[in-house]
XYZ file of C-alpha atoms in Angstrom:
448
model
C -80.228 2.808 5.208
C -78.304 0.015 6.934
C -79.652 -3.508 6.948
C -80.944 -4.763 10.314
C -78.544 -7.031 12.142
C -80.951 -9.956 12.084
C -81.095 -9.606 8.288
C -77.316 -9.769 8.104
C -77.260 -12.847 10.335
C -79.911 -14.501 8.172
C -77.952 -13.673 5.024
C -74.739 -15.087 6.535
C -76.590 -18.220 7.603
C -78.005 -18.703 4.114
C -74.564 -18.138 2.558
C -73.016 -20.644 4.956
C -75.672 -23.225 4.102
C -75.201 -22.622 0.381
C -71.417 -23.060 0.714
C -71.865 -26.194 2.797
C -74.307 -27.600 0.250
C -71.900 -26.769 -2.559
C -69.029 -28.432 -0.695
C -71.090 -31.571 -0.151
C -72.004 -31.701 -3.850
C -68.330 -31.338 -4.845
C -67.289 -34.053 -2.417
C -70.118 -36.368 -3.456
C -69.333 -35.922 -7.139
C -65.791 -37.176 -6.523
C -66.884 -40.450 -4.926
C -67.180 -43.366 -7.331
C -70.455 -45.258 -7.475
C -70.184 -48.923 -6.415
C -70.208 -50.034 -10.045
C -67.607 -47.469 -11.066
C -65.479 -48.279 -8.048
C -65.461 -51.975 -8.923
C -64.529 -51.234 -12.553
C -61.696 -48.839 -11.675
C -60.427 -51.160 -8.954
C -60.004 -53.965 -11.471
C -58.458 -51.604 -14.021
C -55.873 -50.457 -11.488
C -55.391 -54.068 -10.377
C -54.539 -54.979 -13.978
C -52.241 -51.960 -14.109
C -50.415 -53.145 -10.988
C -49.882 -56.530 -12.614
C -48.283 -54.980 -15.697
C -46.246 -52.452 -13.698
C -44.728 -55.141 -11.499
C -44.359 -57.654 -14.309
C -42.216 -55.198 -16.256
C -40.313 -54.322 -13.070
C -39.482 -57.912 -12.103
C -38.810 -59.246 -15.596
C -35.142 -58.346 -15.209
C -34.796 -60.622 -12.166
C -36.381 -63.487 -14.118
C -34.122 -62.961 -17.118
C -30.934 -62.306 -15.155
C -29.566 -65.904 -15.234
C -29.930 -65.964 -19.039
C -28.458 -62.470 -19.404
C -25.560 -63.521 -17.175
C -24.787 -66.359 -19.566
C -24.850 -63.964 -22.535
C -23.082 -60.902 -21.118
C -20.933 -62.403 -18.350
C -21.967 -60.014 -15.568
C -20.669 -60.906 -12.094
C -22.827 -60.798 -8.924
C -22.023 -57.161 -8.197
C -22.967 -56.156 -11.746
C -26.140 -58.236 -11.596
C -27.105 -56.495 -8.361
C -26.353 -53.162 -10.007
C -28.616 -53.890 -12.994
C -31.502 -54.962 -10.749
C -30.957 -52.135 -8.256
C -30.616 -49.270 -10.739
C -34.384 -49.293 -11.318
C -34.613 -48.032 -7.743
C -32.142 -45.217 -8.395
C -34.758 -43.473 -10.486
C -37.809 -44.668 -8.584
C -37.541 -42.247 -5.608
C -37.043 -39.168 -7.781
C -40.673 -38.815 -8.896
C -42.556 -40.180 -5.874
C -43.325 -36.785 -4.314
C -43.791 -35.089 -7.690
C -46.154 -37.849 -8.843
C -48.268 -37.564 -5.687
C -48.460 -33.779 -5.976
C -49.371 -33.838 -9.665
C -52.033 -36.509 -9.071
C -53.579 -34.491 -6.232
C -53.449 -31.335 -8.337
C -54.304 -32.409 -11.897
C -55.966 -35.814 -11.565
C -54.419 -39.208 -10.925
C -55.369 -40.854 -14.194
C -53.701 -38.216 -16.346
C -50.422 -38.813 -14.533
C -50.775 -42.600 -14.746
C -51.444 -42.501 -18.497
C -48.666 -40.076 -19.439
C -46.037 -41.891 -17.378
C -47.388 -45.270 -18.512
C -46.851 -44.589 -22.206
C -43.201 -43.767 -21.500
C -42.254 -46.677 -19.211
C -44.097 -49.126 -21.474
C -42.016 -47.941 -24.428
C -38.826 -48.510 -22.442
C -40.001 -52.004 -21.484
C -40.727 -52.875 -25.112
C -37.291 -51.799 -26.314
C -35.222 -53.086 -23.362
C -33.797 -55.998 -25.449
C -32.411 -53.493 -27.953
C -30.380 -51.368 -25.532
C -27.455 -53.777 -24.851
C -26.768 -54.011 -28.580
C -26.664 -50.263 -29.224
C -23.195 -50.103 -27.676
C -19.771 -50.635 -29.224
C -19.830 -54.253 -28.108
C -17.865 -53.881 -24.884
C -19.292 -55.209 -21.651
C -18.990 -51.819 -19.945
C -20.937 -49.864 -22.577
C -23.727 -52.466 -22.886
C -24.028 -52.554 -19.096
C -24.237 -48.755 -18.978
C -27.065 -48.639 -21.519
C -29.086 -51.253 -19.656
C -28.544 -49.380 -16.389
C -29.692 -46.105 -17.954
C -32.846 -47.679 -19.397
C -33.710 -49.335 -16.088
C -33.140 -46.113 -14.164
C -35.366 -44.203 -16.619
C -38.072 -46.809 -16.200
C -37.830 -46.323 -12.440
C -38.230 -42.560 -12.790
C -41.442 -43.022 -14.783
C -42.936 -45.828 -12.701
C -42.272 -43.770 -9.585
C -45.378 -41.739 -10.406
C -47.720 -44.720 -10.579
C -48.494 -45.742 -7.007
C -48.671 -42.235 -5.489
C -51.220 -41.497 -8.216
C -53.211 -44.639 -7.439
C -53.171 -43.762 -3.733
C -54.363 -40.241 -4.602
C -57.195 -41.687 -6.693
C -58.412 -43.965 -3.904
C -58.103 -41.154 -1.379
C -60.246 -38.902 -3.573
C -62.816 -41.299 -5.001
C -63.298 -44.036 -2.371
C -65.049 -43.596 0.980
C -62.836 -43.947 4.031
C -64.254 -47.231 5.352
C -63.542 -49.021 2.054
C -60.122 -47.578 1.169
C -58.080 -50.300 2.854
C -59.910 -53.081 1.034
C -59.857 -51.303 -2.333
C -56.175 -50.382 -2.185
C -55.226 -53.829 -0.851
C -56.962 -55.482 -3.791
C -55.294 -53.087 -6.218
C -51.934 -53.723 -4.571
C -52.487 -57.472 -4.798
C -51.720 -56.871 -8.447
C -48.084 -56.261 -7.485
C -47.850 -59.895 -6.408
C -49.929 -60.840 -9.427
C -47.375 -59.100 -11.643
C -44.523 -61.111 -10.181
C -46.683 -64.223 -10.553
C -47.476 -63.290 -14.157
C -43.792 -62.857 -14.955
C -42.893 -66.094 -13.223
C -45.549 -68.129 -15.051
C -45.835 -66.700 -18.555
C -42.398 -65.102 -18.533
C -40.767 -68.455 -17.724
C -42.563 -70.074 -20.662
C -41.612 -67.268 -23.060
C -38.043 -67.249 -21.726
C -37.686 -70.992 -22.296
C -39.081 -71.007 -25.849
C -38.179 -67.581 -27.274
C -35.369 -66.053 -25.175
C -35.120 -63.250 -22.653
C -35.767 -60.419 -25.118
C -39.236 -61.716 -25.955
C -40.268 -61.407 -22.295
C -39.833 -57.630 -22.427
C -41.477 -57.391 -25.864
C -44.524 -59.280 -24.626
C -44.891 -57.091 -21.522
C -44.484 -53.924 -23.575
C -47.354 -54.911 -25.867
C -49.545 -55.744 -22.861
C -48.721 -52.348 -21.386
C -49.935 -50.547 -24.489
C -53.179 -52.552 -24.464
C -53.847 -51.645 -20.814
C -53.115 -47.952 -21.429
C -55.514 -47.910 -24.391
C -58.273 -49.508 -22.305
C -57.726 -47.117 -19.404
C -57.841 -44.129 -21.740
C -60.984 -45.374 -23.485
C -62.958 -46.388 -20.385
C -61.360 -44.447 -17.534
C -62.162 -41.061 -16.035
C -59.796 -38.910 -18.080
C -62.320 -37.533 -20.552
C -64.899 -36.736 -17.890
C -62.538 -35.754 -15.110
C -62.216 -32.074 -14.413
C -58.849 -31.234 -12.844
C -59.420 -30.729 -9.131
C -58.182 -27.366 -7.994
C -56.637 -27.063 -4.570
C -59.765 -25.239 -3.383
C -62.043 -28.028 -4.578
C -60.062 -30.948 -3.166
C -62.375 -31.549 -0.213
C -62.394 -34.528 2.098
C -65.473 -36.665 1.504
C -65.698 -37.496 5.195
C -65.756 -33.845 6.231
C -66.848 -31.631 3.355
C -66.257 -28.461 5.323
C -62.593 -29.363 5.754
C -60.607 -28.330 2.690
C -57.290 -29.694 1.537
C -56.239 -26.208 0.471
C -54.546 -25.849 3.827
C -50.780 -26.043 3.369
C -49.053 -29.040 4.864
C -47.814 -28.061 8.358
C -44.277 -29.363 7.950
C -43.189 -28.465 11.467
C -45.907 -30.665 12.955
C -45.197 -33.418 10.459
C -41.441 -33.476 11.011
C -41.788 -33.466 14.791
C -44.427 -36.205 14.896
C -43.217 -39.651 16.017
C -45.852 -41.521 13.914
C -44.513 -39.867 10.758
C -40.966 -41.083 11.404
C -42.227 -44.503 12.496
C -43.988 -44.809 9.138
C -40.888 -43.639 7.245
C -38.481 -45.963 9.074
C -40.817 -48.956 8.778
C -41.200 -48.382 5.048
C -37.435 -47.880 4.774
C -36.853 -51.284 6.378
C -39.520 -52.876 4.195
C -37.974 -51.383 1.058
C -34.643 -52.974 1.907
C -35.965 -56.397 2.858
C -38.730 -56.813 0.288
C -36.732 -55.796 -2.790
C -33.879 -58.112 -1.799
C -36.450 -60.897 -1.400
C -38.061 -60.014 -4.734
C -35.035 -59.499 -6.968
C -32.731 -62.264 -5.705
C -35.239 -65.121 -5.400
C -34.796 -66.518 -8.961
C -30.986 -66.411 -8.699
C -31.080 -68.101 -5.286
C -32.986 -71.128 -6.574
C -31.029 -71.159 -9.838
C -27.758 -71.550 -7.923
C -28.769 -73.520 -4.828
C -31.360 -75.832 -6.399
C -30.363 -75.967 -10.086
C -32.561 -78.980 -10.875
C -35.761 -77.349 -9.586
C -38.412 -76.132 -11.993
C -38.288 -72.313 -12.491
C -42.029 -72.050 -13.051
C -42.600 -73.457 -9.538
C -40.427 -71.086 -7.485
C -41.227 -68.149 -9.771
C -44.968 -68.726 -9.472
C -46.033 -70.355 -6.210
C -44.838 -67.675 -3.692
C -46.463 -64.870 -5.688
C -49.702 -66.761 -6.237
C -49.966 -67.210 -2.474
C -49.030 -63.599 -1.751
C -51.610 -62.257 -4.217
C -54.361 -64.248 -2.505
C -53.133 -63.310 0.978
C -53.010 -59.592 0.137
C -56.674 -59.657 -0.868
C -57.678 -61.666 2.209
C -55.717 -59.420 4.568
C -57.363 -56.386 2.962
C -60.849 -57.776 3.555
C -59.937 -58.727 7.125
C -58.551 -55.245 7.848
C -61.749 -53.664 6.532
C -63.743 -56.005 8.766
C -61.636 -54.935 11.767
C -62.356 -51.268 11.065
C -66.088 -51.876 10.613
C -66.146 -53.707 13.953
C -64.849 -50.545 15.575
C -61.196 -51.386 16.085
C -58.993 -48.304 15.788
C -56.794 -47.708 12.760
C -53.758 -47.768 15.039
C -54.628 -51.240 16.342
C -55.445 -52.501 12.853
C -52.254 -51.200 11.212
C -50.012 -52.543 13.993
C -51.733 -55.921 14.096
C -51.316 -56.538 10.381
C -47.743 -55.278 10.459
C -46.874 -58.196 12.759
C -47.416 -60.477 9.766
C -46.004 -58.077 7.198
C -42.638 -57.414 8.846
C -42.100 -59.597 11.933
C -43.227 -62.947 10.500
C -41.687 -62.021 7.138
C -38.326 -61.247 8.789
C -38.382 -64.441 10.858
C -39.056 -66.463 7.720
C -35.988 -64.966 6.030
C -33.874 -65.790 9.086
C -35.021 -69.407 8.980
C -33.641 -69.877 5.450
C -30.251 -70.451 7.087
C -31.600 -73.630 8.687
C -33.106 -75.071 5.527
C -31.180 -77.618 3.459
C -33.816 -79.123 1.172
C -35.605 -77.656 -1.811
C -39.078 -78.401 -0.448
C -38.394 -76.777 2.928
C -36.831 -73.712 1.348
C -39.745 -73.287 -1.054
C -42.161 -73.579 1.871
C -40.268 -70.856 3.785
C -40.347 -68.523 0.788
C -44.087 -69.133 0.442
C -44.642 -68.313 4.131
C -42.632 -65.109 3.721
C -44.601 -64.097 0.615
C -47.957 -64.888 2.269
C -47.172 -62.921 5.424
C -45.941 -59.930 3.452
C -49.363 -59.698 1.814
C -50.498 -57.976 5.020
C -48.230 -55.006 4.303
C -50.817 -53.449 1.986
C -53.184 -53.253 4.985
C -50.662 -51.833 7.433
C -47.903 -49.313 6.714
C -48.915 -48.744 3.078
C -52.252 -47.294 4.222
C -50.679 -45.124 6.917
C -50.315 -41.946 4.771
C -54.107 -41.763 4.398
C -54.406 -42.235 8.179
C -51.995 -39.603 9.417
C -52.545 -37.050 6.612
C -55.952 -37.771 5.015
C -56.088 -34.474 3.080
C -52.627 -34.939 1.551
C -52.668 -38.663 0.823
C -50.951 -38.693 -2.579
C -48.207 -36.302 -1.533
C -47.565 -38.060 1.790
C -47.478 -41.453 0.078
C -44.896 -40.043 -2.325
C -42.739 -38.899 0.603
C -43.010 -42.308 2.272
C -42.341 -44.258 -0.916
C -39.262 -42.154 -1.649
C -37.735 -43.380 1.605
C -38.903 -46.904 0.788
C -37.196 -46.998 -2.612
C -33.786 -45.690 -1.506
C -32.959 -48.741 0.654
C -34.317 -50.929 -2.130
C -31.412 -50.171 -4.445
C -28.955 -50.082 -1.525
C -30.121 -53.489 -0.305
C -30.159 -55.099 -3.739
C -26.655 -53.841 -4.559
C -25.225 -54.583 -1.101
C -26.656 -58.091 -1.279
C -24.900 -58.583 -4.602
C -21.644 -57.359 -3.048
C -22.047 -59.749 -0.090
C -22.601 -62.650 -2.462
C -19.656 -61.637 -4.649
C -17.306 -61.482 -1.656
C -18.570 -64.405 0.427
C -20.914 -66.503 -1.763
C -22.926 -66.834 1.449
C -26.659 -66.696 0.751
C -27.500 -67.404 4.405
C -25.604 -64.300 5.548
C -27.384 -62.166 2.973
C -30.851 -63.352 4.006
C -30.021 -63.081 7.732
C -29.115 -59.402 7.353
C -32.301 -58.856 5.363
C -34.464 -60.584 7.971
C -33.100 -58.503 10.867
C -33.712 -55.279 8.931
C -37.384 -56.242 8.542
C -37.736 -57.116 12.232
C -36.182 -53.776 13.223
C -38.730 -51.954 11.069
C -41.568 -53.846 12.732
C -40.300 -52.890 16.201
C -40.158 -49.177 15.337
C -43.698 -49.097 13.961
C -45.051 -51.216 16.821
C -43.753 -48.708 19.370
C -44.190 -45.300 17.672
C -46.681 -45.908 14.845
C -50.220 -44.511 14.821
C -53.312 -44.559 12.644
C -54.613 -41.161 13.778
C -54.140 -37.798 11.987
C -51.035 -35.980 13.173
C -52.374 -32.469 12.473
């Protein structure tokens, strides 16, 4: 005997409610409690400090390494840029693996490897036959390998915040985590300068390697790894809309034909060029142009200011969103500071002739760039909320490529012309061009 139609409808309704309830439970179980969110935010903040400290240590130590190994400007640019050769390779893979298997697992596995490389960086130049070419090659290989491994870190962090943090708080949480990038440069500039002065450049890398192991041990002991069940594609459900599953494949045709996607890519491309030049060449600039200045001042003050500004911009962006301003308006507003003001500051270096004025300009540039974590960096979660880690990996791949191009090209410009003003003028215009593209075509709304 067939079941009456109203019975079938009732059964379907009950099944639908059960599925919806199950989806909500899955989504809710992924969201961190306020206490857990605060703890993990500070753990990832500390991780950002160590990641960037190990990344920027080479720039700090470069003047001393130049004295020991005799590398010219082009070779110095090559050593600093080669980190970014490897960095783009694992961006997309890292985001996919974090979305698929859990962000913390990826962070820990990659972290053990890049920390080991950091610890043993001082050994690599001396494993060669003593020639400048072979020692340079070994350093380049170690830096490139470190880039490959660190390339998985930030897509994984973005995946974690996209999965475990509610939408209205993601900008603030990720901005505070990302403030650790400036904190890492600050940490290197402050403590690294002291270690460099008293114990030599090799001890800087040894110290950071030990710190890396301590952070990894703490994250493993107190993080989510032991209690985190790998999220299958079917279970990766948006917390804002539990009925909407991330199991849908990424519609590449819509993505590749969407103007906001390319605006995000091009803006991040321009930022990658301008920011890494600013980051890697700053110590050498002051070392050559203001040789009597104190390294701990110019290696510390800009990054202290930028770390504070990144946190403040993150809170302000969250406040904008809670007031009802659109994501598009918020991202574009903060990108004015992050790329336009930043680029104009770099252009103004050409008109500065005193140490105090130049230091002030660099501080303004660093402070304004703190807004970047609240603008383009958050755009992957805006335009593709169900594929945040993967989309961030795509974006960051395009952001890293110009990083090594810009750092190397800047070294070539300096080697040929010895003109720092020309180098910073080119860098400033690249940043301004990126701002213009995002201001016109960028968006904070989903593109599919």
